[in-house]
XYZ file of C-alpha atoms in Angstrom:
696
model
C -22.388 -87.174 25.519
C -25.159 -89.583 26.428
C -28.046 -91.100 24.504
C -31.626 -89.914 24.962
C -33.671 -91.534 27.696
C -36.563 -93.020 25.746
C -39.813 -91.885 27.330
C -43.112 -92.683 25.626
C -44.165 -89.102 24.941
C -47.656 -88.304 23.675
C -47.923 -86.732 20.241
C -50.355 -83.924 21.073
C -49.258 -80.604 22.491
C -51.210 -79.104 25.369
C -51.836 -75.425 25.962
C -49.124 -73.502 27.821
C -49.068 -69.849 28.890
C -47.202 -67.645 26.441
C -44.022 -65.823 27.545
C -43.755 -62.060 27.607
C -42.340 -61.033 24.190
C -40.476 -58.107 25.771
C -38.181 -60.329 27.809
C -34.616 -61.032 26.694
C -31.585 -63.022 27.653
C -30.662 -62.253 31.275
C -27.079 -63.540 31.470
C -25.181 -60.364 30.621
C -24.820 -59.367 34.281
C -23.310 -62.700 35.370
C -19.642 -63.270 36.227
C -19.380 -66.871 34.989
C -17.426 -67.134 31.711
C -19.714 -70.028 30.773
C -22.895 -68.031 31.274
C -21.390 -65.062 29.479
C -20.693 -67.328 26.487
C -24.487 -67.620 26.221
C -25.367 -63.999 26.986
C -26.097 -63.196 23.325
C -28.002 -66.356 22.442
C -31.520 -65.785 21.099
C -32.629 -68.132 23.889
C -34.293 -66.247 26.739
C -31.870 -67.620 29.332
C -32.221 -66.950 33.033
C -29.590 -67.681 35.664
C -30.886 -69.941 38.446
C -32.699 -67.779 40.961
C -36.052 -66.520 42.267
C -36.922 -64.583 39.102
C -36.717 -67.660 36.882
C -38.466 -69.983 39.316
C -41.293 -67.532 39.943
C -41.800 -66.938 36.238
C -42.010 -70.678 35.578
C -44.666 -71.090 38.264
C -46.580 -68.001 37.124
C -46.655 -69.025 33.467
C -47.060 -72.735 34.282
C -44.312 -73.664 31.841
C -41.789 -76.414 32.546
C -38.211 -75.403 33.252
C -35.567 -76.411 30.730
C -32.385 -76.553 32.778
C -29.080 -76.694 30.900
C -25.915 -77.302 32.955
C -22.388 -77.111 31.564
C -19.047 -75.392 31.964
C -16.806 -73.181 29.873
C -14.167 -75.775 28.882
C -16.719 -78.398 27.787
C -16.419 -79.331 24.094
C -19.897 -80.820 23.682
C -21.382 -77.824 25.490
C -19.893 -75.669 22.740
C -21.259 -77.985 20.055
C -24.810 -77.886 21.406
C -24.612 -74.131 21.873
C -23.561 -73.587 18.277
C -26.085 -76.031 16.822
C -29.133 -75.182 18.911
C -28.791 -72.266 21.330
C -27.475 -69.918 18.652
C -30.219 -71.000 16.229
C -33.179 -68.613 15.992
C -35.733 -71.317 15.140
C -34.680 -73.552 18.029
C -34.627 -70.593 20.415
C -38.180 -69.656 19.391
C -39.423 -73.095 20.439
C -37.487 -72.970 23.709
C -38.759 -69.497 24.559
C -42.371 -70.314 23.743
C -42.624 -73.630 25.571
C -40.185 -73.336 28.502
C -38.555 -71.119 31.060
C -34.904 -71.651 30.188
C -32.243 -71.674 32.907
C -28.516 -71.888 32.228
C -26.221 -73.035 35.070
C -22.439 -73.154 35.341
C -21.823 -76.428 37.154
C -18.617 -74.993 38.638
C -20.518 -72.134 40.289
C -23.441 -74.303 41.354
C -22.063 -77.790 42.042
C -25.036 -78.318 44.358
C -27.495 -78.140 41.459
C -25.231 -80.169 39.204
C -24.758 -82.870 41.833
C -28.491 -83.213 42.459
C -29.555 -83.339 38.835
C -26.677 -85.596 37.757
C -27.826 -87.973 40.500
C -31.379 -87.851 39.170
C -30.076 -88.517 35.663
C -28.289 -91.630 36.905
C -31.420 -92.807 38.731
C -33.655 -92.332 35.706
C -31.281 -93.543 32.995
C -29.242 -96.166 34.886
C -26.105 -94.745 33.320
C -23.549 -92.074 34.070
C -24.210 -88.457 33.299
C -22.078 -85.770 31.744
C -22.177 -82.307 30.239
C -24.067 -80.610 28.839
C -26.766 -81.920 31.152
C -30.299 -81.268 29.871
C -33.073 -81.525 32.456
C -36.782 -80.754 32.322
C -38.299 -79.751 35.675
C -41.807 -79.469 37.012
C -41.877 -75.732 37.879
C -44.005 -76.288 40.981
C -41.668 -78.638 42.866
C -38.423 -78.520 40.770
C -38.457 -82.318 40.422
C -37.213 -83.538 37.006
C -39.409 -85.621 34.746
C -36.786 -85.945 32.014
C -32.982 -85.911 31.821
C -30.468 -86.258 29.017
C -27.159 -84.776 27.960
C -26.209 -83.536 24.479
C -28.885 -83.503 21.777
C -28.103 -82.764 18.117
C -29.990 -80.198 16.089
C -30.840 -82.856 13.498
C -31.360 -86.594 14.181
C -28.004 -88.402 14.343
C -25.890 -90.584 16.627
C -29.088 -92.605 17.053
C -30.643 -89.615 18.814
C -33.686 -87.470 17.937
C -33.451 -83.795 17.026
C -33.428 -81.407 19.970
C -36.542 -79.542 18.791
C -38.446 -82.814 18.565
C -37.499 -83.597 22.154
C -38.688 -80.123 23.212
C -42.138 -80.586 21.694
C -42.565 -83.986 23.332
C -41.502 -82.649 26.724
C -43.933 -79.750 26.597
C -46.778 -82.078 25.649
C -45.856 -84.562 28.356
C -45.933 -81.804 30.972
C -49.323 -80.548 29.782
C -51.017 -83.937 29.770
C -49.510 -85.902 32.668
C -49.824 -83.681 35.755
C -50.983 -86.504 37.997
C -48.121 -88.749 36.910
C -45.632 -85.954 37.512
C -46.838 -85.435 41.082
C -46.758 -89.143 41.949
C -43.429 -89.829 40.295
C -41.955 -86.692 41.823
C -42.799 -87.890 45.313
C -41.149 -91.271 44.671
C -38.049 -89.547 43.344
C -37.866 -87.222 46.331
C -38.034 -90.177 48.717
C -35.230 -91.935 46.834
C -33.060 -88.826 47.016
C -33.825 -88.383 50.714
C -32.605 -91.916 51.473
C -29.224 -91.354 49.832
C -26.289 -90.822 52.152
C -28.028 -92.584 55.040
C -27.374 -96.187 54.095
C -25.828 -97.273 57.412
C -26.917 -97.118 61.039
C -23.565 -95.809 62.253
C -22.772 -98.810 64.462
C -19.915 -100.278 62.401
C -16.486 -98.744 61.959
C -14.548 -99.382 58.721
C -11.627 -101.758 59.300
C -8.497 -103.035 57.572
C -10.553 -105.671 55.776
C -12.459 -102.940 53.979
C -9.193 -101.329 52.890
C -8.034 -104.674 51.519
C -11.280 -105.068 49.583
C -10.846 -101.639 48.009
C -7.305 -102.413 46.895
C -8.381 -105.786 45.517
C -11.204 -104.158 43.552
C -8.688 -101.747 42.025
C -6.484 -104.710 41.065
C -9.432 -106.339 39.323
C -10.079 -103.349 37.050
C -6.404 -102.383 36.607
C -5.008 -102.110 33.073
C -1.618 -103.804 33.426
C -0.518 -102.700 29.945
C -1.172 -98.978 30.124
C -2.061 -98.260 33.731
C -5.281 -96.803 35.023
C -8.550 -98.584 35.545
C -10.966 -99.970 32.996
C -11.011 -99.088 29.330
C -11.748 -95.975 27.312
C -12.464 -93.260 28.208
C -9.848 -93.299 30.942
C -9.656 -90.780 33.816
C -6.816 -90.202 36.297
C -8.979 -91.050 39.383
C -6.504 -89.388 41.735
C -8.076 -90.598 44.998
C -7.567 -94.196 43.789
C -3.934 -93.437 42.967
C -3.333 -91.887 46.383
C -4.651 -95.063 48.016
C -2.130 -97.074 45.978
C 0.700 -94.725 46.989
C 0.263 -95.813 50.577
C -0.436 -99.450 49.699
C 1.768 -102.551 49.503
C 4.416 -103.263 46.861
C 1.889 -104.412 44.261
C -0.203 -101.305 44.813
C 2.804 -99.037 44.335
C 3.653 -100.863 41.104
C 0.105 -100.256 39.865
C 0.568 -96.586 40.673
C 3.926 -96.491 38.935
C 2.547 -98.137 35.785
C -0.284 -95.599 35.721
C 1.874 -92.530 36.272
C 4.374 -93.782 33.677
C 1.585 -94.385 31.160
C 0.104 -90.934 31.687
C 3.510 -89.245 31.477
C 4.216 -90.972 28.153
C 0.759 -90.371 26.744
C -0.799 -87.362 25.107
C -2.897 -86.657 28.190
C 0.256 -84.881 29.390
C 1.285 -81.733 27.497
C 4.895 -82.480 26.516
C 5.604 -78.902 25.486
C 3.762 -76.810 28.047
C 3.183 -79.093 31.034
C -0.030 -80.050 32.770
C -2.611 -82.777 32.207
C -5.811 -82.849 30.180
C -8.999 -84.031 31.836
C -9.088 -87.561 30.430
C -8.020 -89.811 27.562
C -10.519 -90.953 24.942
C -8.516 -94.188 24.477
C -7.129 -96.735 26.924
C -3.497 -95.842 26.057
C -3.653 -92.254 27.419
C -2.712 -91.151 23.869
C -5.465 -88.762 22.760
C -7.011 -86.565 25.434
C -10.188 -84.612 25.713
C -8.074 -81.492 25.525
C -9.472 -79.309 28.299
C -7.155 -78.807 31.288
C -8.842 -78.601 34.683
C -7.181 -77.217 37.800
C -8.763 -79.909 39.978
C -6.941 -82.736 38.159
C -3.580 -81.048 38.103
C -3.317 -80.303 41.831
C -3.537 -83.952 42.977
C -1.466 -85.181 40.007
C 1.251 -82.662 40.818
C 1.417 -84.059 44.342
C 1.472 -87.689 43.183
C 4.343 -87.155 40.746
C 6.322 -85.192 43.343
C 5.803 -87.906 45.960
C 6.856 -90.618 43.516
C 9.946 -88.603 42.622
C 10.875 -88.449 46.313
C 9.949 -92.070 46.996
C 11.726 -93.656 44.011
C 14.492 -91.184 43.202
C 13.442 -91.411 39.520
C 14.030 -87.974 37.955
C 11.348 -88.608 35.300
C 8.633 -88.038 37.908
C 10.273 -84.796 39.003
C 10.321 -83.602 35.378
C 6.550 -84.104 35.051
C 5.834 -82.528 38.437
C 8.036 -79.550 37.645
C 6.476 -79.072 34.202
C 2.993 -79.162 35.691
C 3.768 -76.697 38.484
C 5.522 -74.290 36.126
C 2.547 -74.402 33.736
C 0.179 -73.569 36.607
C 2.283 -70.628 37.764
C 2.804 -69.388 34.206
C -0.721 -69.745 32.834
C -3.160 -70.461 35.654
C -2.233 -68.089 38.497
C -3.762 -64.641 38.568
C -1.649 -61.569 39.345
C -3.547 -61.356 42.657
C -2.571 -64.927 43.539
C -5.620 -67.122 43.006
C -5.548 -70.051 40.591
C -7.830 -69.983 37.551
C -10.245 -72.836 36.883
C -9.617 -74.311 33.434
C -8.385 -74.096 29.862
C -10.836 -74.878 27.068
C -10.593 -77.951 24.855
C -11.213 -75.850 21.741
C -9.432 -73.063 19.933
C -10.251 -71.538 16.551
C -13.414 -73.626 16.561
C -11.607 -76.962 16.689
C -10.983 -79.396 19.511
C -7.294 -79.596 20.428
C -6.173 -77.379 17.544
C -3.730 -75.474 19.755
C -1.817 -78.687 20.545
C -1.626 -80.355 17.103
C 1.262 -80.403 14.632
C 1.913 -81.135 10.974
C 5.093 -83.019 10.154
C 6.309 -80.496 7.574
C 5.725 -77.616 9.995
C 7.895 -79.282 12.641
C 10.600 -80.124 10.090
C 10.707 -76.495 9.020
C 11.118 -75.261 12.582
C 13.847 -77.627 13.819
C 17.385 -78.394 12.776
C 17.999 -81.766 11.126
C 19.412 -83.264 14.331
C 16.602 -81.853 16.461
C 13.951 -83.200 14.123
C 15.597 -86.622 13.951
C 15.453 -87.216 17.705
C 12.167 -85.350 18.211
C 10.297 -87.274 15.528
C 11.449 -90.617 16.935
C 10.694 -89.635 20.524
C 7.209 -88.225 19.895
C 5.954 -90.360 17.016
C 6.177 -88.006 14.054
C 7.899 -90.752 12.063
C 4.636 -92.730 12.167
C 1.153 -92.008 10.850
C -0.869 -89.054 12.223
C -2.879 -89.926 15.312
C -5.573 -87.210 15.472
C -7.678 -86.121 12.503
C -4.757 -86.048 10.057
C -2.405 -84.304 12.487
C 0.073 -85.340 15.151
C -0.630 -84.983 18.838
C 2.590 -85.503 20.776
C 3.099 -88.558 22.947
C 6.229 -90.514 23.856
C 6.604 -93.188 21.192
C 10.141 -94.373 22.085
C 12.283 -94.334 25.186
C 15.336 -92.105 25.383
C 17.509 -95.223 25.169
C 15.757 -96.363 21.986
C 16.151 -92.925 20.398
C 19.848 -92.899 21.275
C 20.320 -96.374 19.815
C 18.425 -95.516 16.619
C 20.364 -92.296 16.014
C 23.792 -93.352 17.262
C 23.867 -90.345 19.587
C 24.784 -90.291 23.249
C 22.097 -89.971 25.909
C 23.149 -86.493 26.971
C 23.099 -85.247 23.376
C 19.632 -86.727 22.811
C 18.306 -84.961 25.909
C 19.918 -81.663 24.862
C 18.428 -81.853 21.363
C 14.994 -82.755 22.698
C 15.031 -79.864 25.137
C 16.041 -77.353 22.467
C 13.361 -78.754 20.112
C 10.649 -78.525 22.773
C 11.667 -74.971 23.638
C 11.557 -73.914 19.985
C 8.168 -75.528 19.350
C 6.706 -74.180 22.573
C 7.645 -70.638 21.526
C 5.998 -71.123 18.155
C 2.905 -72.633 19.752
C 2.588 -69.611 22.016
C 1.890 -67.508 18.905
C -1.209 -69.557 18.044
C -4.738 -68.648 19.053
C -4.904 -69.929 22.598
C -7.724 -71.983 24.078
C -10.137 -69.960 26.165
C -9.329 -69.711 29.837
C -11.989 -69.819 32.516
C -10.535 -67.219 34.826
C -12.827 -67.603 37.805
C -11.225 -68.686 41.070
C -12.956 -71.619 42.775
C -12.165 -72.075 46.458
C -12.231 -75.901 46.455
C -10.054 -76.229 43.362
C -7.589 -73.737 44.808
C -7.397 -75.932 47.896
C -6.408 -78.913 45.747
C -3.736 -76.932 43.918
C -2.397 -75.241 47.063
C -1.872 -78.674 48.586
C -0.237 -80.059 45.428
C 2.004 -77.032 44.955
C 3.031 -77.083 48.615
C 3.979 -80.770 48.584
C 5.856 -80.399 45.292
C 7.746 -77.371 46.570
C 8.766 -79.137 49.762
C 9.794 -82.421 48.144
C 11.489 -80.951 45.074
C 13.179 -78.076 46.901
C 11.379 -75.389 44.895
C 10.777 -72.264 46.947
C 8.868 -70.705 44.034
C 6.269 -73.466 44.200
C 5.770 -72.899 47.925
C 5.556 -69.151 47.383
C 2.912 -69.719 44.711
C 0.836 -71.777 47.152
C 1.196 -69.084 49.829
C -0.027 -66.421 47.417
C -3.049 -68.484 46.410
C -4.088 -69.261 49.966
C -3.608 -65.622 50.899
C -5.836 -64.563 48.012
C -8.627 -66.919 49.057
C -8.444 -65.781 52.672
C -8.340 -62.107 51.718
C -11.041 -61.977 49.057
C -13.299 -65.005 49.549
C -13.670 -65.352 53.323
C -15.224 -62.216 54.747
C -17.031 -61.990 58.048
C -16.662 -65.666 58.827
C -18.493 -66.774 55.675
C -16.522 -68.441 52.914
C -17.551 -67.835 49.312
C -17.130 -70.461 46.615
C -16.304 -68.469 43.456
C -14.473 -65.225 42.675
C -14.317 -63.307 39.411
C -14.126 -59.670 38.333
C -13.858 -58.394 41.879
C -16.924 -60.309 43.104
C -16.935 -63.253 45.490
C -20.214 -65.153 45.069
C -22.152 -68.204 46.207
C -21.978 -69.581 49.721
C -19.192 -72.140 49.899
C -19.887 -75.858 49.822
C -18.443 -78.832 51.674
C -15.625 -79.240 49.153
C -14.553 -75.612 49.540
C -14.196 -75.953 53.305
C -12.692 -79.450 53.256
C -10.087 -78.913 50.528
C -8.951 -75.573 51.954
C -8.672 -77.039 55.456
C -6.576 -79.870 54.039
C -4.392 -77.389 52.143
C -3.872 -75.137 55.172
C -2.670 -78.095 57.243
C -0.233 -79.008 54.466
C 1.151 -75.469 54.283
C 1.676 -75.499 58.060
C 4.103 -78.371 57.531
C 6.154 -76.201 55.176
C 6.221 -72.998 57.173
C 4.509 -72.278 60.459
C 1.920 -69.525 60.837
C -0.248 -69.384 63.926
C -2.622 -67.154 61.985
C -3.085 -69.889 59.366
C -3.692 -72.435 62.124
C -6.383 -70.198 63.606
C -7.999 -69.939 60.173
C -7.858 -73.730 59.746
C -9.548 -74.148 63.125
C -12.202 -71.660 62.036
C -12.848 -73.649 58.852
C -13.134 -76.872 60.853
C -15.543 -75.285 63.312
C -17.719 -74.039 60.456
C -17.687 -77.519 58.965
C -19.006 -78.990 62.196
C -21.523 -76.226 62.828
C -23.001 -75.778 59.353
C -22.403 -79.015 57.423
C -22.354 -81.979 59.798
C -25.293 -84.374 59.909
C -25.684 -84.275 63.680
C -28.122 -87.188 63.672
C -26.411 -89.693 61.400
C -22.801 -88.466 60.991
C -20.891 -87.241 57.972
C -21.192 -83.940 56.140
C -23.806 -82.567 53.777
C -22.649 -80.892 50.574
C -24.533 -77.683 51.402
C -24.726 -75.692 54.606
C -27.703 -75.799 56.959
C -28.875 -72.350 55.829
C -28.402 -73.020 52.102
C -31.185 -72.532 49.572
C -33.774 -75.295 49.917
C -33.502 -77.714 46.980
C -35.082 -81.086 46.246
C -32.177 -82.830 47.994
C -29.496 -81.968 50.512
C -26.786 -84.333 49.247
C -24.335 -86.090 51.532
C -21.795 -87.393 49.018
C -19.549 -90.301 49.981
C -18.354 -91.380 46.552
C -15.373 -89.975 44.641
C -16.300 -88.327 41.366
C -14.129 -86.069 39.200
C -12.612 -84.913 42.491
C -12.009 -86.799 45.737
C -15.031 -87.024 48.018
C -15.434 -83.927 50.182
C -16.428 -86.185 53.066
C -13.256 -88.234 52.675
C -10.996 -85.171 52.570
C -12.843 -83.485 55.444
C -12.640 -86.543 57.698
C -8.914 -87.029 57.119
C -8.233 -83.336 57.681
C -10.200 -83.429 60.944
C -8.158 -86.422 62.114
C -4.984 -84.461 61.449
C -6.285 -81.294 63.067
C -7.266 -83.251 66.178
C -3.742 -84.599 66.458
C -2.179 -81.184 65.998
C -4.422 -79.218 68.369
C -5.384 -81.909 70.867
C -9.072 -81.046 70.324
C -11.040 -84.291 70.559
C -14.205 -82.842 69.002
C -12.548 -83.037 65.581
C -11.643 -86.690 66.030
C -15.145 -87.415 67.314
C -16.694 -85.870 64.202
C -14.313 -87.867 62.008
C -15.315 -91.088 63.740
C -19.017 -90.307 63.342
C -18.433 -89.704 59.645
C -16.547 -92.957 59.109
C -19.266 -94.926 60.899
C -21.966 -93.257 58.797
C -20.069 -94.023 55.571
C -19.450 -97.693 56.391
C -22.483 -99.011 54.498
C -21.673 -97.157 51.280
C -17.996 -98.107 51.503
C -18.803 -101.774 52.084
C -20.995 -101.940 48.980
C -18.531 -100.290 46.590
C -15.107 -100.106 48.297
C -13.141 -98.935 45.242
C -15.599 -96.062 44.589
C -14.781 -94.452 47.951
C -10.990 -94.182 47.923
C -10.833 -90.723 49.540
C -12.776 -92.193 52.461
C -10.467 -95.222 52.389
C -7.510 -92.863 52.707
C -9.187 -91.392 55.785
C -9.805 -94.902 57.170
C -6.123 -95.739 56.752
C -5.168 -92.563 58.610
C -7.546 -93.515 61.426
C -6.322 -97.109 61.696
C -2.582 -96.543 61.195
C -1.892 -92.855 61.767
C 1.422 -91.550 60.457
C 3.873 -90.209 63.041
C 3.016 -86.718 64.232
C 6.160 -84.720 64.952
C 5.959 -81.372 66.748
C 9.271 -79.508 66.785
C 9.874 -76.450 68.984
C 13.018 -74.351 68.897
C 14.885 -71.597 67.114
C 13.993 -71.029 63.481
C 17.386 -71.899 62.008
C 17.886 -75.001 64.125
C 14.413 -76.270 63.205
C 15.386 -76.528 59.522
C 17.910 -79.277 60.286
C 15.509 -81.071 62.612
C 12.729 -80.957 59.983
C 15.010 -82.451 57.366
C 16.142 -85.242 59.713
C 12.585 -86.077 60.774
C 11.387 -86.336 57.182
C 14.413 -88.371 56.185
C 13.759 -90.868 58.991
C 9.975 -91.050 58.346
C 8.908 -89.612 54.956
C 5.240 -90.263 55.774
C 5.388 -88.265 59.038
C 3.388 -85.079 59.606
C 6.051 -82.605 60.733
C 5.228 -79.187 62.194
C 8.168 -76.945 63.072
C 6.895 -74.273 65.475
C 9.379 -71.524 66.347
C 9.964 -70.918 70.030
C 8.744 -67.318 69.684
C 5.344 -68.329 68.239
C 2.474 -66.929 70.310
C -1.262 -67.498 70.479
C -0.970 -71.265 70.197
C -3.683 -73.691 71.325
C -2.987 -75.056 74.784
C -1.895 -78.466 73.490
C 0.832 -76.793 71.422
C 1.717 -74.052 73.892
C 2.532 -76.725 76.478
C 5.163 -78.197 74.175
C 8.048 -75.831 74.738
C 11.699 -75.971 73.681
C 14.287 -76.587 76.360
C 17.108 -74.213 77.170
C 19.572 -76.265 75.121
C 17.771 -76.061 71.794
C 14.984 -77.764 69.850
C 12.751 -80.373 71.397
C 10.824 -83.013 69.431
C 7.457 -84.431 70.471
C 6.469 -87.580 68.561
C 3.052 -89.267 68.710
C 1.357 -92.077 66.829
C -2.365 -91.805 67.351
C -2.928 -91.494 71.086
C 0.497 -92.894 72.039
C 3.325 -90.398 72.493
C 7.026 -90.894 73.093
C 8.913 -88.899 75.695
C 10.091 -85.506 74.412
C 13.671 -85.475 73.195
C 16.281 -82.822 72.575
C 18.555 -85.272 70.735
C 18.522 -85.656 66.966
C 19.839 -89.195 67.383
C 17.005 -90.136 69.705
C 14.455 -88.555 67.350
C 15.857 -90.688 64.539
C 15.585 -93.812 66.696
C 11.972 -93.058 67.653
C 10.919 -92.506 64.049
C 12.923 -95.412 62.637
C 11.381 -97.792 65.182
C 8.102 -97.252 63.313
């Protein structure tokens, strides 16, 4: 929720064309759960499209654009207060053409108008995003976020804002045209800050890590104060950093695992914490957070041997499979923050309720572990977070460690079963290609590192669903729901799925999946690359013409699509031997240099790609019989955990020439090891492979 941008609106209302009284809300035919939540509002909502835009131009009324998503708490609040109110709707319908957008279906629109909001307000945006557009050029002349029905929070009433906006549009046409042109020029310049002559170097990586150190919260982990977000691209950079960086990562993952941002009964992470301690979350659970976090906890479990990380990773993956994977295989988008009209109600407990459900011994250890022996921490109720270590609980109760763990597990199981009988938060059951890419990657890594075949099978099913239902005729779609795949896919959809496909190929080889990955990469280069300046636009070359064609470098709620795409292209070039992918990656890194140099810590996905370019991990191609390759894979990963290992059976056909030339010998498997453009001699000896990889 953001404050109103204070424009000096005139007090008089100008004349506007009246809407057709026969029109009605037009959202009933949409597939978005968010739009369908508004299908019965008295507001005459349109989805974004030609009908709405033409009507706005015809009637010469400004467009009131409202952008949100189904799991957004403040979106629900504004809907209940204003959009369900007949008097407010009458004003909206009379003075505006009203367009409702699901930001998860149309991230292009959300990205553009959030950027405009930041330019106009000099502060971050959020949801719901409220934007007023000139209908003739779609350039905003006002932006804000949540507005209350009545004046409060230091903000004016929504209806008052509406009257001022309509009057401003009627009386300031010349100003709108001039200011719109200035805004368009500012948007056009974004993403083209550098001349492409400089390549990011190790010094830039060091600056990014140092900037993260400066904002690091040494007490609780994470960066900055409240509200606190996971910022997974930053954490991935620390994973591959020096000892201090890994300690920062460990402190952060430990803090999140102890805090209430993690669901201690059901698994999975909420979107962010409203406090700096990770204690009280904004309760919605988003797929896009949980995929990268699943991978990070699994990698830390493998890297440190600490079983606590494996517990969190396992709980998260099992929650996704149990609650977020469709019967057809795709992963759903989100769980709502609200249930029964209250934020977080599904997750909260009363002390007496818990006492009545558990045995005396279970309650004793559970209350100490999760803070029920202290005061309530959320609106008179208890939201679970780790208040004491297992050792402290054992010492306080005089029980052994194994008994404490057994009692806690039985208590959690009992409470989880009871919680399952509550009214559940709403689930946004659309399948988003990009978010599925993030979860497929996370589930694949977790399955490989934790030895969970069910996790890998889940990832296979999800990728198969996306390929089968969302990529028809060589054109990827972004969103699927109710049997309909819609909206041309964006940069993130292509980049995250390409990244995920390359990760799956390290777990089990499929030449068909490699061919699909190559197809995705080729479409990236053909339809999204900025051929003149380098890097990738967010929308394809034949996408609907909007007021900006963004080329996003910076990480936001998800890692930068440019950063993920560039790293994936580097990896694909190494695997296939196709230099055009490496060339595109280099062009992108050169184009991003200016933005990265100005704000290094805001571009950590790109920094991860820079690190891969400067110090590529070992690339290991194994060829041989399927059974023998299992042992060779395990040995290669043991010797070099950071290596990219592809085990290609000797009977695989249809391989690119660079892979087809690498054949097993008559005596068994052969290993081909490269670092960047330098390759060792092929070896058919496990001992020699170990020596090559250990030499690092």
